[in-house]
Amino acid sequence: MTDQVEEVSVQANAELQKISSIEELESWRVRYLGRKSKLISVLRSLGDVPIDERRELGARANQVKASLEELYQAHKGKIELSKHESLERDRIDVTLPGQPYQLGRLHLTTRTIREICDIFAGMGFKVVEGPEVEWEYYNFEALNMPAEHPARDGFATLWVDYEAPGGGRPMLMRTHTSPVQIRTMEKEKPPIRVVAPGRVYRYEATDATHEWMFSQVEGLAVDRNITMADLKGTLFEFARRLFGQDRKCRFRCDYFPFVEPGVEIAIDCFMCGGKGCRLCGNSGWIEILGAGMVHPEVLRGCGIDPDEYSGFAFGMGVERIPILRYGIDDIRLFYGNDLRFLKQF
Ligand code: DAH
């Protein structure tokens, strides 16, 4: 019987170590200290034990019982404490204010491009795109700017260091969206009406009014009997839809190698109504785009007979529009990725 008591003590101790829940602990208590447990039945049957063994066995059994009861209480305390601690740790203060969601939004440039394209789509123009890494041929040559043409100086060009498989075909980052005109005319027969938004690149030191990357929207219409009147009507209507129905438009001569004649289009200043202010540089006019009648050489180069067809083309800077509208004083803000700026639109 003494052996039994010792065995119970060792076993109970070992099992207790593995117990981590109140339920397990309770069944442990029933097993080792309950009325039907070995230990209690030993104590109950002490009367049957020979007198000389009784004292020692009784003392030992009571000692084990006391120690198990003590262990039981201590373990119970430990489990309760850890439960309490995890409750404390996982506590949620439901009175705290919630975290607002950060909503994304379209970039100001994207929104402006969509606005421009929507206006032209409403006039029957289709939206097309071209590559940003472009052959010199499309960016210059096909646009009536052969090598050594002085107009190339106006485009600070980023050349791409790339040896074409055939050799000798220089590549660059397109300096304007005009090459998309050529790509379109090579693929499609007139009537053509397209607008082509996209990024363009210039090899330029940046400052408040210069970025090495910005966006343009190009436009092209080619058909029979297209005249300067179509150009004026279309672009005048565009300017009014974008800047307000009572805008006035001014057309002046300008030079671009790929059009003849070329024009520069301005609207009367929407800030001062043409009186002259800071926004329009006191001139009363704000230039918004370049345009012209597609040069016969350009048409011919794309396999379109200039005696049968004519067209007009235009190109505009995208960032310039919100710059004017919102009085943004630094173009670098557009691609500086400062959310404090971008979130305002
Ligand atoms: N590509 C010209 C530029 O980047 C803008 C331009 C002017 C485009 C006249 C045209 C045009 O299509 O007809 O400065």
mmCIF file with all atom_site columns, N, CA and C in Angstrom, residues 188-214:
data_model
loop_
_atom_site.group_PDB
_atom_site.id
_atom_site.type_symbol
_atom_site.label_atom_id
_atom_site.label_alt_id
_atom_site.label_comp_id
_atom_site.label_asym_id
_atom_site.label_entity_id
_atom_site.label_seq_id
_atom_site.pdbx_PDB_ins_code
_atom_site.Cartn_x
_atom_site.Cartn_y
_atom_site.Cartn_z
_atom_site.occupancy
_atom_site.B_iso_or_equiv
_atom_site.pdbx_formal_charge
_atom_site.auth_seq_id
_atom_site.auth_comp_id
_atom_site.auth_asym_id
_atom_site.auth_atom_id
_atom_site.pdbx_PDB_model_num
ATOM 1  N N  . GLU A 1 188 ? -4.282  52.362 -91.095 1.00 0.00 ? 188 GLU A N  1
ATOM 2  C CA . GLU A 1 188 ? -5.692  52.561 -91.432 1.00 0.00 ? 188 GLU A CA 1
ATOM 3  C C  . GLU A 1 188 ? -5.878  53.436 -92.662 1.00 0.00 ? 188 GLU A C  1
ATOM 4  N N  . LYS A 1 189 ? -6.932  53.143 -93.384 1.00 0.00 ? 189 LYS A N  1
ATOM 5  C CA . LYS A 1 189 ? -7.295  53.977 -94.537 1.00 0.00 ? 189 LYS A CA 1
ATOM 6  C C  . LYS A 1 189 ? -8.230  55.087 -94.051 1.00 0.00 ? 189 LYS A C  1
ATOM 7  N N  . PRO A 1 190 ? -8.203  56.276 -94.712 1.00 0.00 ? 190 PRO A N  1
ATOM 8  C CA . PRO A 1 190 ? -9.167  57.313 -94.349 1.00 0.00 ? 190 PRO A CA 1
ATOM 9  C C  . PRO A 1 190 ? -10.588 56.812 -94.630 1.00 0.00 ? 190 PRO A C  1
ATOM 10 N N  . PRO A 1 191 ? -11.622 57.271 -93.954 1.00 0.00 ? 191 PRO A N  1
ATOM 11 C CA . PRO A 1 191 ? -11.561 58.362 -92.974 1.00 0.00 ? 191 PRO A CA 1
ATOM 12 C C  . PRO A 1 191 ? -10.924 57.950 -91.638 1.00 0.00 ? 191 PRO A C  1
ATOM 13 N N  . ILE A 1 192 ? -10.066 58.835 -91.138 1.00 0.00 ? 192 ILE A N  1
ATOM 14 C CA . ILE A 1 192 ? -9.388  58.587 -89.861 1.00 0.00 ? 192 ILE A CA 1
ATOM 15 C C  . ILE A 1 192 ? -9.753  59.720 -88.894 1.00 0.00 ? 192 ILE A C  1
ATOM 16 N N  . ARG A 1 193 ? -10.132 59.320 -87.701 1.00 0.00 ? 193 ARG A N  1
ATOM 17 C CA . ARG A 1 193 ? -10.318 60.301 -86.628 1.00 0.00 ? 193 ARG A CA 1
ATOM 18 C C  . ARG A 1 193 ? -9.823  59.665 -85.337 1.00 0.00 ? 193 ARG A C  1
ATOM 19 N N  . VAL A 1 194 ? -8.642  60.055 -84.897 1.00 0.00 ? 194 VAL A N  1
ATOM 20 C CA . VAL A 1 194 ? -8.099  59.437 -83.676 1.00 0.00 ? 194 VAL A CA 1
ATOM 21 C C  . VAL A 1 194 ? -7.539  60.496 -82.727 1.00 0.00 ? 194 VAL A C  1
ATOM 22 N N  . VAL A 1 195 ? -7.574  60.172 -81.452 1.00 0.00 ? 195 VAL A N  1
ATOM 23 C CA . VAL A 1 195 ? -6.785  60.909 -80.461 1.00 0.00 ? 195 VAL A CA 1
ATOM 24 C C  . VAL A 1 195 ? -5.880  59.894 -79.788 1.00 0.00 ? 195 VAL A C  1
ATOM 25 N N  . ALA A 1 196 ? -4.648  60.349 -79.464 1.00 0.00 ? 196 ALA A N  1
ATOM 26 C CA . ALA A 1 196 ? -3.652  59.443 -78.899 1.00 0.00 ? 196 ALA A CA 1
ATOM 27 C C  . ALA A 1 196 ? -3.017  60.071 -77.660 1.00 0.00 ? 196 ALA A C  1
ATOM 28 N N  . PRO A 1 197 ? -3.459  59.660 -76.475 1.00 0.00 ? 197 PRO A N  1
ATOM 29 C CA . PRO A 1 197 ? -2.850  60.174 -75.259 1.00 0.00 ? 197 PRO A CA 1
ATOM 30 C C  . PRO A 1 197 ? -1.609  59.358 -74.897 1.00 0.00 ? 197 PRO A C  1
ATOM 31 N N  . GLY A 1 198 ? -0.694  59.948 -74.160 1.00 0.00 ? 198 GLY A N  1
ATOM 32 C CA . GLY A 1 198 ? 0.448   59.156 -73.702 1.00 0.00 ? 198 GLY A CA 1
ATOM 33 C C  . GLY A 1 198 ? 1.585   59.988 -73.155 1.00 0.00 ? 198 GLY A C  1
ATOM 34 N N  . ARG A 1 199 ? 2.569   59.269 -72.617 1.00 0.00 ? 199 ARG A N  1
ATOM 35 C CA . ARG A 1 199 ? 3.727   59.929 -72.024 1.00 0.00 ? 199 ARG A CA 1
ATOM 36 C C  . ARG A 1 199 ? 4.759   60.260 -73.079 1.00 0.00 ? 199 ARG A C  1
ATOM 37 N N  . VAL A 1 200 ? 5.427   61.374 -72.868 1.00 0.00 ? 200 VAL A N  1
ATOM 38 C CA . VAL A 1 200 ? 6.525   61.763 -73.749 1.00 0.00 ? 200 VAL A CA 1
ATOM 39 C C  . VAL A 1 200 ? 7.719   62.159 -72.889 1.00 0.00 ? 200 VAL A C  1
ATOM 40 N N  . TYR A 1 201 ? 8.905   62.176 -73.508 1.00 0.00 ? 201 TYR A N  1
ATOM 41 C CA . TYR A 1 201 ? 10.140  62.354 -72.746 1.00 0.00 ? 201 TYR A CA 1
ATOM 42 C C  . TYR A 1 201 ? 11.033  63.424 -73.367 1.00 0.00 ? 201 TYR A C  1
ATOM 43 N N  . ARG A 1 202 ? 11.661  64.188 -72.517 1.00 0.00 ? 202 ARG A N  1
ATOM 44 C CA . ARG A 1 202 ? 12.644  65.168 -73.006 1.00 0.00 ? 202 ARG A CA 1
ATOM 45 C C  . ARG A 1 202 ? 13.861  65.122 -72.102 1.00 0.00 ? 202 ARG A C  1
ATOM 46 N N  . TYR A 1 203 ? 15.027  65.240 -72.741 1.00 0.00 ? 203 TYR A N  1
ATOM 47 C CA . TYR A 1 203 ? 16.291  65.223 -72.005 1.00 0.00 ? 203 TYR A CA 1
ATOM 48 C C  . TYR A 1 203 ? 16.522  66.612 -71.444 1.00 0.00 ? 203 TYR A C  1
ATOM 49 N N  . GLU A 1 204 ? 16.008  66.823 -70.237 1.00 0.00 ? 204 GLU A N  1
ATOM 50 C CA . GLU A 1 204 ? 15.951  68.175 -69.721 1.00 0.00 ? 204 GLU A CA 1
ATOM 51 C C  . GLU A 1 204 ? 16.229  68.209 -68.223 1.00 0.00 ? 204 GLU A C  1
ATOM 52 N N  . ALA A 1 205 ? 16.914  69.258 -67.772 1.00 0.00 ? 205 ALA A N  1
ATOM 53 C CA . ALA A 1 205 ? 17.041  69.461 -66.329 1.00 0.00 ? 205 ALA A CA 1
ATOM 54 C C  . ALA A 1 205 ? 15.669  69.923 -65.831 1.00 0.00 ? 205 ALA A C  1
ATOM 55 N N  . THR A 1 206 ? 15.242  69.389 -64.675 1.00 0.00 ? 206 THR A N  1
ATOM 56 C CA . THR A 1 206 ? 13.897  69.750 -64.231 1.00 0.00 ? 206 THR A CA 1
ATOM 57 C C  . THR A 1 206 ? 13.917  71.053 -63.441 1.00 0.00 ? 206 THR A C  1
ATOM 58 N N  . ASP A 1 207 ? 12.843  71.786 -63.582 1.00 0.00 ? 207 ASP A N  1
ATOM 59 C CA . ASP A 1 207 ? 12.580  72.940 -62.709 1.00 0.00 ? 207 ASP A CA 1
ATOM 60 C C  . ASP A 1 207 ? 11.065  73.104 -62.640 1.00 0.00 ? 207 ASP A C  1
ATOM 61 N N  . ALA A 1 208 ? 10.607  74.215 -62.140 1.00 0.00 ? 208 ALA A N  1
ATOM 62 C CA . ALA A 1 208 ? 9.161   74.365 -61.912 1.00 0.00 ? 208 ALA A CA 1
ATOM 63 C C  . ALA A 1 208 ? 8.334   74.221 -63.187 1.00 0.00 ? 208 ALA A C  1
ATOM 64 N N  . THR A 1 209 ? 8.943   74.510 -64.344 1.00 0.00 ? 209 THR A N  1
ATOM 65 C CA . THR A 1 209 ? 8.166   74.435 -65.580 1.00 0.00 ? 209 THR A CA 1
ATOM 66 C C  . THR A 1 209 ? 8.667   73.354 -66.543 1.00 0.00 ? 209 THR A C  1
ATOM 67 N N  . HIS A 1 210 ? 9.659   72.585 -66.136 1.00 0.00 ? 210 HIS A N  1
ATOM 68 C CA . HIS A 1 210 ? 10.171  71.515 -67.004 1.00 0.00 ? 210 HIS A CA 1
ATOM 69 C C  . HIS A 1 210 ? 10.223  70.179 -66.271 1.00 0.00 ? 210 HIS A C  1
ATOM 70 N N  . GLU A 1 211 ? 9.741   69.155 -66.933 1.00 0.00 ? 211 GLU A N  1
ATOM 71 C CA . GLU A 1 211 ? 9.847   67.795 -66.435 1.00 0.00 ? 211 GLU A CA 1
ATOM 72 C C  . GLU A 1 211 ? 10.462  66.967 -67.542 1.00 0.00 ? 211 GLU A C  1
ATOM 73 N N  . TRP A 1 212 ? 11.187  65.908 -67.195 1.00 0.00 ? 212 TRP A N  1
ATOM 74 C CA . TRP A 1 212 ? 11.764  65.062 -68.248 1.00 0.00 ? 212 TRP A CA 1
ATOM 75 C C  . TRP A 1 212 ? 10.723  64.087 -68.799 1.00 0.00 ? 212 TRP A C  1
ATOM 76 N N  . MET A 1 213 ? 9.609   63.955 -68.079 1.00 0.00 ? 213 MET A N  1
ATOM 77 C CA . MET A 1 213 ? 8.517   63.138 -68.595 1.00 0.00 ? 213 MET A CA 1
ATOM 78 C C  . MET A 1 213 ? 7.213   63.885 -68.354 1.00 0.00 ? 213 MET A C  1
ATOM 79 N N  . PHE A 1 214 ? 6.367   63.949 -69.346 1.00 0.00 ? 214 PHE A N  1
ATOM 80 C CA . PHE A 1 214 ? 5.051   64.547 -69.167 1.00 0.00 ? 214 PHE A CA 1
ATOM 81 C C  . PHE A 1 214 ? 4.081   63.894 -70.154 1.00 0.00 ? 214 PHE A C  1
#
